[in-house]
Short mmCIF file of C-alpha atoms in Angstrom, two decimals:
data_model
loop_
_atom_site.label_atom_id
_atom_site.label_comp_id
_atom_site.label_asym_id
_atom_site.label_seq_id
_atom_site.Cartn_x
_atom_site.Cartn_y
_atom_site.Cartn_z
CA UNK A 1 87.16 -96.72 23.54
CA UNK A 2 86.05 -96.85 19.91
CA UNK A 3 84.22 -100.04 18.79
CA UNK A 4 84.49 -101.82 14.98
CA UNK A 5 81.09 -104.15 15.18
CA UNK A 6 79.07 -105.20 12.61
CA UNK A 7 75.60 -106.67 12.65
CA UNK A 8 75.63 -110.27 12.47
CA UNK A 9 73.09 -112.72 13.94
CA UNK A 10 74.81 -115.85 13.86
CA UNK A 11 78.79 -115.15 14.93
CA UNK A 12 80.20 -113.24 17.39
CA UNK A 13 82.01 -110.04 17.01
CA UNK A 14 85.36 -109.33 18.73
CA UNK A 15 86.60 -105.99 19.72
CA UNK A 16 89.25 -104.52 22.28
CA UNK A 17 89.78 -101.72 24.23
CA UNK A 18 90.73 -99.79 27.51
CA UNK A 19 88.41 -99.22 30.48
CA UNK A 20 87.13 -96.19 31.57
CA UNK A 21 87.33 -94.84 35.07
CA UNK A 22 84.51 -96.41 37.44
CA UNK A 23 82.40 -98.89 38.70
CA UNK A 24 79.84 -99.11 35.75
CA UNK A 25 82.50 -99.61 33.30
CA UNK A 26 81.52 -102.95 32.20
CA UNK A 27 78.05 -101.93 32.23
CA UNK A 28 79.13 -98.93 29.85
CA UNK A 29 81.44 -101.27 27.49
CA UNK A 30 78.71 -104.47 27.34
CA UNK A 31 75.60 -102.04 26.94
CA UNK A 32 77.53 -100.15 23.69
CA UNK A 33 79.14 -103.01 21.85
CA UNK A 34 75.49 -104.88 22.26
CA UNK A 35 73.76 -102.20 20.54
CA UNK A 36 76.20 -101.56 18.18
CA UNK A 37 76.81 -105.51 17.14
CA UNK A 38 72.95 -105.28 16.35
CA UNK A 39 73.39 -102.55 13.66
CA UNK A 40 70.20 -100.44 14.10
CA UNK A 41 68.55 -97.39 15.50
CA UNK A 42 67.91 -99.27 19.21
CA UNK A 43 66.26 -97.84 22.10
CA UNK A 44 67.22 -100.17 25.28
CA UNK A 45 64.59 -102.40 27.04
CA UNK A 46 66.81 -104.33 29.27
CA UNK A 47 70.49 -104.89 30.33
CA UNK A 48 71.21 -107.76 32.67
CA UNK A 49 74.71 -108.40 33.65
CA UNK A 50 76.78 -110.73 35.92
CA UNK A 51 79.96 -109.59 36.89
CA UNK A 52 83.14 -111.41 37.38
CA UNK A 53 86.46 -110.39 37.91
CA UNK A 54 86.85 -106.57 38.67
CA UNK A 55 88.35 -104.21 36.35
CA UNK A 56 90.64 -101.34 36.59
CA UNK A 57 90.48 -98.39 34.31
CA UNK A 58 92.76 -98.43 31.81
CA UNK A 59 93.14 -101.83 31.47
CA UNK A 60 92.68 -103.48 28.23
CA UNK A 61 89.79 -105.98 27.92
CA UNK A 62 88.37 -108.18 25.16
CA UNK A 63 84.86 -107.77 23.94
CA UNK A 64 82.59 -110.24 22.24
CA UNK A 65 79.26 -109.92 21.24
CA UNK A 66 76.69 -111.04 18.48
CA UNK A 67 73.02 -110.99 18.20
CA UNK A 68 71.06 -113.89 19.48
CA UNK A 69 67.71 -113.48 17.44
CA UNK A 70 65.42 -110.53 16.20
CA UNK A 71 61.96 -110.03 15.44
CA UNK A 72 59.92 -107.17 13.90
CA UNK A 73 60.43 -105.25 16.99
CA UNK A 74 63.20 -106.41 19.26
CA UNK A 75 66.71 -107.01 18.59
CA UNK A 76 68.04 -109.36 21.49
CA UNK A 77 72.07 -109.46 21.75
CA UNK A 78 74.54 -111.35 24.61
CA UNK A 79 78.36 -110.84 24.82
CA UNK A 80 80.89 -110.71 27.86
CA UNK A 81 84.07 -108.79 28.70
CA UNK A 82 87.15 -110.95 28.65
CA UNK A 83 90.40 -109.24 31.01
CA UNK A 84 94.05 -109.35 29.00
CA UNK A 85 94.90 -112.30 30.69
CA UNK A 86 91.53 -114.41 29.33
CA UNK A 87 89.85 -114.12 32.87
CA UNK A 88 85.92 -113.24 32.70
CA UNK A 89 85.26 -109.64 33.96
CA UNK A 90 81.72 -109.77 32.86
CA UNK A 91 78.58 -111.07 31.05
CA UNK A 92 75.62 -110.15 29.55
CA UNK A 93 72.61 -109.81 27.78
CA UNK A 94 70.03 -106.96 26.39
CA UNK A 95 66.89 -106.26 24.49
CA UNK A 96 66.64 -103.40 22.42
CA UNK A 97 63.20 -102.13 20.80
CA UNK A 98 63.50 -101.01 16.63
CA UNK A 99 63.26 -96.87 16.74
CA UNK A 100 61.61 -95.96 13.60
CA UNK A 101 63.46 -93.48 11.49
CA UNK A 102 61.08 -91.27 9.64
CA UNK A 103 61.14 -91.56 6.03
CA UNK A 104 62.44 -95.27 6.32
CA UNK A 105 59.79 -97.98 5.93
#
């Protein structure tokens, strides 16, 4: 599934897609469009999900997910994972720590 989010703090960003094959997959789908709806070079402190209704793979699903707040350090983002048919598959929630780059202040 390829993703088009953006970083922004105060509105949601919508994406869809098809699930992959397994059990994790709404792990896999929250824990990428969270760190990529907070736009940096993230290393993952903590992913905590509740699950709803089960998916199948290759099912199309609904993402949504925007940053909640950031500080110097920590980038913390929420979303959920919305089945074709508007039911909730999944929610959740993650902290990311700020990598440094090297050569970028």
């Amino acid at each position: 599934m390829t993703s088009s989010f953006t970083a922004s703090p105060s509105a949601p960003t919508v994406s869809s897609g098809q699930v992959p094959a397994g059990p994790g997959a709404a792990a896999a789908l929250l824990e990428a469009a969270l760190a990529a709806v907070s736009g940096e070079t993230l290393s993952p402190v903590s992913l905590t999900l509740d699950y709803g209704f089960p998916l199948q793979a290759g099912e199309t699903v609904t993402l949504e997910a925007a940053v909640e707040r950031a500080t110097r350090t920590l980038v913390f983002a929420h979303g959920r994972v919305l089945k074709a048919n508007g039911a909730l598959a999944a929610t959740g929630s993650a902290v990311f720590r700020r990598v440094e780059v090297p050569g970028h202040p």
